[in-house]
mmCIF file of C-alpha atoms in Angstrom:
data_model
loop_
_atom_site.group_PDB
_atom_site.id
_atom_site.type_symbol
_atom_site.label_atom_id
_atom_site.label_comp_id
_atom_site.label_asym_id
_atom_site.label_seq_id
_atom_site.Cartn_x
_atom_site.Cartn_y
_atom_site.Cartn_z
ATOM 1 C CA SER A 1 -1.776 -12.564 -19.620
ATOM 2 C CA GLY A 2 -4.568 -11.772 -17.150
ATOM 3 C CA VAL A 3 -4.901 -8.252 -18.517
ATOM 4 C CA ALA A 4 -6.302 -9.535 -21.843
ATOM 5 C CA LYS A 5 -9.254 -11.149 -20.015
ATOM 6 C CA GLN A 6 -10.496 -7.959 -18.372
ATOM 7 C CA ASP A 7 -13.653 -6.179 -19.315
ATOM 8 C CA ILE A 8 -12.571 -3.825 -22.064
ATOM 9 C CA THR A 9 -14.768 -1.022 -20.695
ATOM 10 C CA ALA A 10 -12.765 -0.912 -17.428
ATOM 11 C CA PRO A 11 -9.710 1.226 -17.484
ATOM 12 C CA LEU A 12 -6.490 -0.813 -17.465
ATOM 13 C CA PRO A 13 -4.793 -0.728 -14.041
ATOM 14 C CA SER A 14 -1.552 1.236 -14.176
ATOM 15 C CA ALA A 15 1.618 -0.714 -14.034
ATOM 16 C CA LEU A 16 2.234 0.865 -10.724
ATOM 17 C CA ALA A 17 -0.983 -0.643 -9.259
ATOM 18 C CA THR A 18 -0.245 -4.144 -10.499
ATOM 19 C CA ALA A 19 3.552 -4.318 -10.219
ATOM 20 C CA ARG A 20 4.705 -6.572 -7.405
ATOM 21 C CA ILE A 21 7.091 -5.667 -4.618
ATOM 22 C CA ILE A 22 10.709 -6.756 -5.147
ATOM 23 C CA ASP A 23 11.592 -8.937 -2.155
ATOM 24 C CA ASP A 24 15.074 -9.892 -3.223
ATOM 25 C CA LEU A 25 17.208 -7.142 -4.720
ATOM 26 C CA GLY A 26 19.626 -9.707 -5.929
ATOM 27 C CA SER A 27 17.018 -11.129 -8.289
ATOM 28 C CA VAL A 28 16.896 -7.819 -10.195
ATOM 29 C CA SER A 29 19.300 -6.780 -12.974
ATOM 30 C CA TYR A 30 19.379 -3.265 -14.308
ATOM 31 C CA PRO A 31 19.982 -2.158 -17.886
ATOM 32 C CA ASP A 32 23.576 -1.013 -18.770
ATOM 33 C CA GLY A 33 24.168 2.510 -17.339
ATOM 34 C CA ILE A 34 21.774 2.076 -14.439
ATOM 35 C CA LEU A 35 23.381 1.888 -11.075
ATOM 36 C CA SER A 36 22.253 -0.822 -8.620
ATOM 37 C CA PRO A 37 21.456 0.180 -5.009
ATOM 38 C CA LYS A 38 24.734 0.316 -2.981
ATOM 39 C CA ILE A 39 25.369 -3.221 -1.781
ATOM 40 C CA GLU A 40 26.720 -2.159 1.651
ATOM 41 C CA LEU A 41 23.275 -0.546 2.463
ATOM 42 C CA ASN A 42 21.539 -3.821 2.196
ATOM 43 C CA GLU A 43 23.798 -6.391 3.749
ATOM 44 C CA ASN A 44 21.796 -8.415 6.171
ATOM 45 C CA ALA A 45 18.508 -6.804 4.812
ATOM 46 C CA GLN A 46 15.307 -8.602 5.387
ATOM 47 C CA PRO A 47 13.102 -9.483 2.360
ATOM 48 C CA GLY A 48 11.462 -6.341 1.068
ATOM 49 C CA LYS A 49 13.112 -4.114 3.662
ATOM 50 C CA PHE A 50 15.671 -2.105 1.741
ATOM 51 C CA ARG A 51 17.678 1.107 1.961
ATOM 52 C CA TYR A 52 18.554 3.030 -1.094
ATOM 53 C CA ASP A 53 21.269 5.593 -1.714
ATOM 54 C CA ARG A 54 20.540 8.910 -3.320
ATOM 55 C CA ASP A 55 22.282 8.191 -6.631
ATOM 56 C CA PHE A 56 20.210 5.120 -7.125
ATOM 57 C CA LEU A 57 16.943 6.937 -6.225
ATOM 58 C CA LEU A 58 17.749 9.935 -8.478
ATOM 59 C CA GLN A 59 17.704 7.697 -11.524
ATOM 60 C CA PHE A 60 13.903 7.361 -11.298
ATOM 61 C CA MET A 61 13.253 11.056 -11.403
ATOM 62 C CA SER A 62 12.999 11.380 -15.162
ATOM 63 C CA ILE A 63 11.154 8.071 -15.606
ATOM 64 C CA CYS A 64 8.337 7.990 -13.001
ATOM 65 C CA LYS A 65 6.337 11.015 -13.961
ATOM 66 C CA GLU A 66 2.803 9.649 -13.892
ATOM 67 C CA LYS A 67 0.519 11.398 -11.406
ATOM 68 C CA PRO A 68 -0.439 8.910 -8.621
ATOM 69 C CA ASP A 69 -4.094 7.851 -8.762
ATOM 70 C CA SER A 70 -4.466 8.676 -5.138
ATOM 71 C CA LEU A 71 -3.141 12.162 -5.375
ATOM 72 C CA PRO A 72 -5.951 14.554 -4.718
ATOM 73 C CA ALA A 73 -6.465 17.771 -6.738
ATOM 74 C CA LEU A 74 -3.863 20.023 -5.204
ATOM 75 C CA ASP A 75 -5.902 23.176 -5.179
ATOM 76 C CA ALA A 76 -8.630 21.239 -3.248
ATOM 77 C CA ILE A 77 -6.273 20.810 -0.350
ATOM 78 C CA GLY A 78 -4.770 24.318 -0.544
ATOM 79 C CA ILE A 79 -1.504 23.485 -2.345
ATOM 80 C CA GLU A 80 -1.225 26.326 -4.851
ATOM 81 C CA PRO A 81 1.918 27.845 -6.400
ATOM 82 C CA SER A 82 2.517 31.322 -5.058
ATOM 83 C CA GLU A 83 1.913 34.042 -7.667
ATOM 84 C CA GLN A 84 4.698 36.108 -6.276
ATOM 85 C CA ASN A 85 7.277 33.418 -6.813
ATOM 86 C CA PHE A 86 6.051 32.725 -10.320
ATOM 87 C CA SER A 87 6.487 36.433 -11.360
ATOM 88 C CA LEU A 88 9.944 36.388 -9.790
ATOM 89 C CA SER A 89 11.040 33.375 -11.652
ATOM 90 C CA ARG A 90 9.845 34.928 -14.881
ATOM 91 C CA GLY A 91 12.427 37.571 -14.852
ATOM 92 C CA GLY A 92 10.884 40.076 -12.479
ATOM 93 C CA SER A 93 13.351 42.215 -10.668
ATOM 94 C CA GLY A 94 12.433 40.862 -7.203
ATOM 95 C CA ARG A 95 11.848 43.556 -4.612
ATOM 96 C CA GLN B 1 24.412 -9.961 -20.498
ATOM 97 C CA VAL B 2 23.698 -13.480 -19.258
ATOM 98 C CA VAL B 3 22.029 -12.168 -16.182
ATOM 99 C CA ASP B 4 19.859 -9.856 -18.301
ATOM 100 C CA MET B 5 18.545 -12.739 -20.307
ATOM 101 C CA GLN B 6 17.837 -14.748 -17.234
ATOM 102 C CA ALA B 7 15.971 -11.816 -15.703
ATOM 103 C CA GLN B 8 14.049 -11.453 -18.945
ATOM 104 C CA ALA B 9 13.220 -15.236 -18.928
ATOM 105 C CA GLU B 10 11.799 -14.737 -15.435
ATOM 106 C CA GLY B 11 9.829 -11.803 -16.584
ATOM 107 C CA ILE B 12 11.187 -9.279 -14.149
ATOM 108 C CA LYS B 13 10.827 -5.825 -15.717
ATOM 109 C CA THR B 14 11.722 -2.774 -13.728
ATOM 110 C CA VAL B 15 10.758 0.807 -14.665
ATOM 111 C CA PHE B 16 14.156 1.176 -16.259
ATOM 112 C CA SER B 17 13.674 -1.640 -18.790
ATOM 113 C CA ASP B 18 10.032 -0.817 -19.498
ATOM 114 C CA PRO B 19 8.687 2.532 -18.138
ATOM 115 C CA THR B 20 5.004 1.715 -19.029
ATOM 116 C CA ASN B 21 4.677 -2.056 -18.539
ATOM 117 C CA PHE B 22 7.068 -2.710 -15.664
ATOM 118 C CA ASN B 23 5.976 -5.508 -13.337
ATOM 119 C CA VAL B 24 8.124 -5.011 -10.298
ATOM 120 C CA LYS B 25 8.534 -1.970 -8.024
ATOM 121 C CA HIS B 26 11.019 -1.074 -5.350
ATOM 122 C CA PRO B 27 9.525 -1.179 -1.870
ATOM 123 C CA LEU B 28 10.450 1.457 0.687
ATOM 124 C CA TYR B 29 11.624 0.272 4.133
ATOM 125 C CA SER B 30 8.596 2.068 5.650
ATOM 126 C CA PRO B 31 5.475 3.508 4.034
ATOM 127 C CA TRP B 32 5.373 7.316 4.231
ATOM 128 C CA THR B 33 2.629 9.942 4.391
ATOM 129 C CA LEU B 34 2.853 13.537 3.054
ATOM 130 C CA TRP B 35 0.982 16.240 4.919
ATOM 131 C CA PHE B 36 0.613 19.920 4.106
ATOM 132 C CA ASP B 37 -0.550 23.120 5.716
ATOM 133 C CA SER B 38 -0.533 26.874 4.811
ATOM 134 C CA PRO B 39 -2.717 29.837 5.682
ATOM 135 C CA ALA B 40 -4.974 28.632 2.802
ATOM 136 C CA THR B 41 -5.760 25.377 4.683
ATOM 137 C CA LYS B 42 -6.671 27.054 7.895
ATOM 138 C CA GLY B 43 -10.268 27.410 8.921
ATOM 139 C CA ARG B 44 -11.416 26.172 5.548
ATOM 140 C CA ASN B 45 -13.712 23.269 5.230
ATOM 141 C CA LEU B 46 -11.677 21.675 2.541
ATOM 142 C CA PRO B 47 -13.036 18.433 1.041
ATOM 143 C CA GLN B 48 -10.072 16.319 2.066
ATOM 144 C CA THR B 49 -9.584 16.236 5.813
ATOM 145 C CA PRO B 50 -6.752 14.230 7.447
ATOM 146 C CA MET B 51 -8.401 11.483 9.342
ATOM 147 C CA SER B 52 -11.727 10.959 7.572
ATOM 148 C CA ALA B 53 -11.042 11.203 3.849
ATOM 149 C CA PHE B 54 -8.850 8.166 3.620
ATOM 150 C CA PRO B 55 -9.665 4.664 4.798
ATOM 151 C CA PRO B 56 -7.588 3.719 7.765
ATOM 152 C CA THR B 57 -4.561 1.524 7.043
ATOM 153 C CA PRO B 58 -5.016 -1.948 8.584
ATOM 154 C CA GLY B 59 -2.595 -2.688 11.376
ATOM 155 C CA VAL B 60 -1.586 0.976 11.794
ATOM 156 C CA THR B 61 -3.086 2.921 14.640
ATOM 157 C CA THR B 62 -2.955 6.615 14.162
ATOM 158 C CA PRO B 63 -3.195 8.357 17.510
ATOM 159 C CA GLY B 64 -6.187 10.601 17.853
ATOM 160 C CA ALA B 65 -5.686 13.981 16.408
ATOM 161 C CA ALA B 66 -7.801 15.195 19.277
ATOM 162 C CA ALA B 67 -4.774 14.799 21.538
ATOM 163 C CA THR B 68 -3.079 17.641 19.743
ATOM 164 C CA GLY B 69 -5.410 20.317 20.835
ATOM 165 C CA GLY B 70 -6.487 21.254 17.381
ATOM 166 C CA TRP B 71 -3.005 21.426 15.892
ATOM 167 C CA MET B 72 -3.902 18.813 13.298
ATOM 168 C CA ASP B 73 -7.176 20.390 12.285
ATOM 169 C CA ASP B 74 -5.645 22.513 9.486
ATOM 170 C CA ILE B 75 -3.029 19.991 8.422
ATOM 171 C CA LYS B 76 -4.164 18.198 5.270
ATOM 172 C CA ARG B 77 -3.141 14.656 4.505
ATOM 173 C CA VAL B 78 -1.968 14.631 0.918
ATOM 174 C CA ILE B 79 -0.991 11.046 0.022
ATOM 175 C CA SER B 80 0.647 7.882 1.346
ATOM 176 C CA PHE B 81 3.125 5.781 -0.657
ATOM 177 C CA ASP B 82 5.379 2.789 -0.157
ATOM 178 C CA SER B 83 7.486 2.427 -3.196
ATOM 179 C CA VAL B 84 10.310 4.365 -4.924
ATOM 180 C CA GLU B 85 8.268 4.614 -8.054
ATOM 181 C CA GLU B 86 5.285 6.110 -6.310
ATOM 182 C CA PHE B 87 7.487 8.661 -4.478
ATOM 183 C CA TRP B 88 8.639 10.021 -7.836
ATOM 184 C CA GLY B 89 5.163 10.112 -9.344
ATOM 185 C CA LEU B 90 4.215 12.305 -6.419
ATOM 186 C CA TYR B 91 7.452 14.426 -6.572
ATOM 187 C CA ASN B 92 6.886 15.088 -10.227
ATOM 188 C CA ASN B 93 3.318 16.339 -9.684
ATOM 189 C CA ILE B 94 3.511 18.493 -6.681
ATOM 190 C CA VAL B 95 4.584 22.099 -5.972
ATOM 191 C CA PRO B 96 8.179 22.390 -4.789
ATOM 192 C CA PRO B 97 8.972 24.465 -1.646
ATOM 193 C CA SER B 98 10.374 27.386 -3.666
ATOM 194 C CA GLN B 99 6.961 27.910 -5.223
ATOM 195 C CA LEU B 100 4.897 27.568 -2.074
ATOM 196 C CA PRO B 101 3.280 30.567 -0.439
ATOM 197 C CA GLN B 102 4.630 31.897 2.763
ATOM 198 C CA LYS B 103 3.961 30.095 6.018
ATOM 199 C CA ALA B 104 3.447 26.735 4.321
ATOM 200 C CA ASN B 105 4.804 23.412 5.474
ATOM 201 C CA TYR B 106 5.258 19.961 3.957
ATOM 202 C CA TYR B 107 5.557 17.210 6.531
ATOM 203 C CA LEU B 108 6.760 13.725 5.340
ATOM 204 C CA PHE B 109 6.293 11.257 8.122
ATOM 205 C CA LYS B 110 6.274 7.562 8.461
ATOM 206 C CA GLU B 111 2.782 6.166 8.061
ATOM 207 C CA GLY B 112 0.903 6.047 11.324
ATOM 208 C CA ILE B 113 2.925 8.877 12.886
ATOM 209 C CA ILE B 114 1.288 12.350 12.874
ATOM 210 C CA PRO B 115 3.495 15.345 12.565
ATOM 211 C CA ALA B 116 2.974 16.557 16.048
ATOM 212 C CA TRP B 117 4.932 16.391 19.347
ATOM 213 C CA GLU B 118 2.016 14.663 20.975
ATOM 214 C CA ASP B 119 2.410 11.480 18.897
ATOM 215 C CA GLU B 120 3.724 8.493 20.839
ATOM 216 C CA ALA B 121 6.606 8.238 18.359
ATOM 217 C CA ASN B 122 7.552 11.896 18.744
ATOM 218 C CA LYS B 123 6.947 12.777 22.317
ATOM 219 C CA ASN B 124 10.340 11.609 23.574
ATOM 220 C CA GLY B 125 12.137 12.871 20.572
ATOM 221 C CA GLY B 126 13.595 15.991 19.081
ATOM 222 C CA LYS B 127 14.632 17.563 15.821
ATOM 223 C CA TRP B 128 17.669 18.540 13.749
ATOM 224 C CA SER B 129 16.915 21.777 11.963
ATOM 225 C CA ILE B 130 18.545 24.507 9.909
ATOM 226 C CA GLN B 131 17.170 27.874 9.031
ATOM 227 C CA LEU B 132 18.279 29.457 5.686
ATOM 228 C CA PRO B 133 17.697 33.014 4.497
ATOM 229 C CA LYS B 134 15.158 33.009 1.730
ATOM 230 C CA ASP B 135 16.783 35.350 -0.774
ATOM 231 C CA LYS B 136 20.014 33.450 -0.861
ATOM 232 C CA ASN B 137 18.439 30.030 -0.907
ATOM 233 C CA ARG B 138 15.536 30.154 -3.288
ATOM 234 C CA GLY B 139 17.631 28.358 -5.755
ATOM 235 C CA ASN B 140 18.812 25.732 -3.278
ATOM 236 C CA VAL B 141 15.798 24.839 -1.176
ATOM 237 C CA ASP B 142 14.137 22.447 -3.676
ATOM 238 C CA ARG B 143 17.352 20.397 -4.057
ATOM 239 C CA MET B 144 17.871 20.421 -0.193
ATOM 240 C CA TRP B 145 14.287 19.326 0.394
ATOM 241 C CA LEU B 146 14.448 16.627 -2.223
ATOM 242 C CA TYR B 147 17.814 15.232 -0.752
ATOM 243 C CA THR B 148 16.262 15.390 2.716
ATOM 244 C CA MET B 149 13.272 13.352 1.565
ATOM 245 C CA LEU B 150 15.598 10.895 -0.325
ATOM 246 C CA ALA B 151 17.649 10.271 2.777
ATOM 247 C CA ALA B 152 14.479 9.761 4.825
ATOM 248 C CA ILE B 153 12.738 7.343 2.375
ATOM 249 C CA GLY B 154 16.046 5.558 1.555
ATOM 250 C CA GLU B 155 16.570 5.145 5.316
ATOM 251 C CA THR B 156 20.191 6.337 5.118
ATOM 252 C CA PHE B 157 20.054 8.455 8.355
ATOM 253 C CA ASP B 158 20.222 5.272 10.446
ATOM 254 C CA PRO B 159 23.352 3.168 10.792
ATOM 255 C CA HIS B 160 23.794 0.118 8.584
ATOM 256 C CA LEU B 161 22.475 -3.206 9.917
ATOM 257 C CA THR B 162 25.117 -5.457 11.424
ATOM 258 C CA GLN B 163 24.865 -9.196 11.379
ATOM 259 C CA GLY B 164 23.864 -9.168 15.026
ATOM 260 C CA ASP B 165 20.864 -6.944 14.159
ATOM 261 C CA VAL B 166 19.282 -9.293 11.641
ATOM 262 C CA ALA B 167 16.922 -11.122 13.971
ATOM 263 C CA ASN B 168 15.912 -7.993 15.744
ATOM 264 C CA PRO B 169 16.764 -4.839 13.724
ATOM 265 C CA PRO B 170 17.001 -1.723 15.889
ATOM 266 C CA GLN B 171 14.136 0.781 15.532
ATOM 267 C CA SER B 172 14.782 3.637 13.137
ATOM 268 C CA LEU B 173 15.453 6.936 14.902
ATOM 269 C CA ILE B 174 13.736 8.961 12.208
ATOM 270 C CA THR B 175 9.989 9.737 12.353
ATOM 271 C CA GLY B 176 9.687 12.401 9.712
ATOM 272 C CA VAL B 177 11.113 15.428 7.840
ATOM 273 C CA ILE B 178 9.620 18.928 7.386
ATOM 274 C CA VAL B 179 10.209 21.921 5.146
ATOM 275 C CA SER B 180 8.767 25.308 6.183
ATOM 276 C CA THR B 181 8.527 28.529 4.209
ATOM 277 C CA ARG B 182 8.415 31.789 6.101
ATOM 278 C CA PRO B 183 8.534 35.411 4.879
ATOM 279 C CA GLN B 184 12.242 35.692 5.440
ATOM 280 C CA PHE B 185 13.593 32.177 5.564
ATOM 281 C CA TYR B 186 13.221 28.468 4.900
ATOM 282 C CA ARG B 187 13.548 25.799 7.558
ATOM 283 C CA LEU B 188 14.352 22.064 7.154
ATOM 284 C CA SER B 189 13.958 19.648 9.991
ATOM 285 C CA ILE B 190 14.440 15.940 10.777
ATOM 286 C CA TRP B 191 12.430 14.613 13.595
ATOM 287 C CA THR B 192 13.812 11.780 15.759
ATOM 288 C CA ARG B 193 12.096 9.241 17.940
ATOM 289 C CA LEU B 194 14.417 9.813 20.847
ATOM 290 C CA ALA B 195 16.432 12.667 22.255
ATOM 291 C CA PRO B 196 19.511 12.352 24.589
ATOM 292 C CA ASN B 197 18.940 14.149 27.934
ATOM 293 C CA GLY B 198 22.518 14.469 28.909
ATOM 294 C CA GLY B 199 22.962 11.400 31.167
ATOM 295 C CA ASP B 200 26.138 9.434 30.826
ATOM 296 C CA GLU B 201 24.137 6.294 30.019
ATOM 297 C CA GLU B 202 22.870 7.932 26.920
ATOM 298 C CA ALA B 203 26.275 8.351 25.172
ATOM 299 C CA ALA B 204 25.392 5.787 22.543
ATOM 300 C CA LEU B 205 22.157 7.613 21.722
ATOM 301 C CA ARG B 206 23.924 10.909 21.545
ATOM 302 C CA THR B 207 26.416 9.342 19.108
ATOM 303 C CA ARG B 208 23.608 8.146 16.907
ATOM 304 C CA ILE B 209 21.800 11.450 16.996
ATOM 305 C CA GLU B 210 25.030 13.322 16.154
ATOM 306 C CA GLY B 211 25.496 10.876 13.235
ATOM 307 C CA VAL B 212 22.055 11.944 11.874
ATOM 308 C CA GLY B 213 23.087 15.573 12.197
ATOM 309 C CA ARG B 214 26.373 15.097 10.457
ATOM 310 C CA HIS B 215 24.775 13.209 7.606
ATOM 311 C CA PHE B 216 22.135 15.963 7.307
ATOM 312 C CA LYS B 217 24.765 18.730 7.201
ATOM 313 C CA GLY B 218 27.245 17.049 4.967
ATOM 314 C CA THR B 219 25.700 14.537 2.536
ATOM 315 C CA VAL B 220 22.225 15.996 2.404
ATOM 316 C CA LEU B 221 22.706 19.761 2.526
ATOM 317 C CA GLY B 222 26.189 19.764 1.005
ATOM 318 C CA TYR B 223 28.082 21.676 3.563
ATOM 319 C CA THR B 224 31.566 20.810 4.843
ATOM 320 C CA GLU B 225 31.947 19.544 8.321
ATOM 321 C CA ALA B 226 33.666 22.634 9.678
ATOM 322 C CA GLN B 227 31.510 25.127 7.792
ATOM 323 C CA LYS B 228 29.902 27.907 9.974
ATOM 324 C CA LEU B 229 26.459 28.621 8.781
ATOM 325 C CA SER B 230 24.786 30.985 11.239
ATOM 326 C CA GLY B 231 24.322 34.590 10.296
ATOM 327 C CA PRO B 232 21.417 36.990 9.666
ATOM 328 C CA LEU B 233 18.300 34.798 9.426
ATOM 329 C CA ALA B 234 20.461 31.586 9.404
ATOM 330 C CA THR B 235 21.214 28.995 12.044
ATOM 331 C CA GLU B 236 23.673 26.221 12.348
ATOM 332 C CA VAL B 237 22.430 22.581 11.938
ATOM 333 C CA GLU B 238 21.063 22.350 15.571
ATOM 334 C CA PHE B 239 19.333 19.617 17.559
ATOM 335 C CA LEU B 240 16.839 20.389 20.237
ATOM 336 C CA SER B 241 14.580 17.910 22.032
ATOM 337 C CA HIS B 242 10.843 18.685 21.779
ATOM 338 C CA LYS B 243 10.718 19.011 25.543
ATOM 339 C CA ASP B 244 13.308 21.668 25.414
ATOM 340 C CA SER B 245 11.470 23.351 22.509
ATOM 341 C CA GLU B 246 8.406 23.603 24.652
ATOM 342 C CA LYS B 247 10.403 25.390 27.310
ATOM 343 C CA LYS B 248 11.100 28.139 24.771
ATOM 344 C CA GLY B 249 14.805 28.252 25.317
ATOM 345 C CA LYS B 250 14.985 28.196 29.111
ATOM 346 C CA GLY B 251 17.678 25.654 30.043
ATOM 347 C CA ALA B 252 17.573 24.169 26.529
ATOM 348 C CA LYS B 253 20.594 22.064 25.586
ATOM 349 C CA LYS B 254 21.296 22.417 21.926
ATOM 350 C CA ILE B 255 23.666 20.135 19.996
ATOM 351 C CA VAL B 256 25.294 21.683 17.045
ATOM 352 C CA VAL B 257 27.265 19.894 14.238
#
């Protein structure tokens, strides 16, 4: 494949960066035990313009864990977990 | 089984069949942008600023933040994404609402729409919101926010397309969703592009808006249709147009589901 021809010093692009967009949901089959998106949500859908039900979307939660390349350092934009809530969740008695 | 082999022959690999070397991803109906603010982002010259730190998206015009009278200055653009897989990568690497400091907000809006009343897409709209007492909902708010985001990015707040809509799909009513943490409560909101103003000719819009509210209360938040929610620090699931919000209650016409 094309990947093998790349300069070995360059980091391999993530699957996310190189994966192509599904434009026909009907062309995709899922492994046993994985729910397909609800059909009725995508009747008359245009290519690549899909709606997804919650049960379908939740199936990705435990699989897609990789931090996106474009996510900035959270503390650099002020997103920091509250100390107070951490101590509460570690068995503090609250107030 | 036959279909599986065919898909394999065509080389289609989703994240479910190969979590590291998948080659297709699930596009979202719209690209989305997550924004954040808190007391920690205010008045600080943080390295990432909303409009300048990211290259503009071709074909999308973001209205000038200047029009918002400084409101956008302290709101930080976190990330934009356009696939289900990218959403979960973000979700699994960011701080959930229950762990945010007080007075923080996440704003998840369609790309190109800034989370302000002044945006063209919001100025004629309104919001469904609910306020929940913090002490009783610390264990619920993360799930409620997740389900709110999933209904937004999955585009299930809008009615299904009918055959007649195919050539010219109706514009989505949803512009964004917000979670806010305050000392005593959480607030979840869904912003809409339009708001009914009471005229008879707007019955269809009112029906659509009420549909959004019922979906929010029932499917997303998990309450029953008849459940009464208001109480100390709590509100019902209520709709208010942004114009009425600006009037600070005078003559405001709330819709409650």
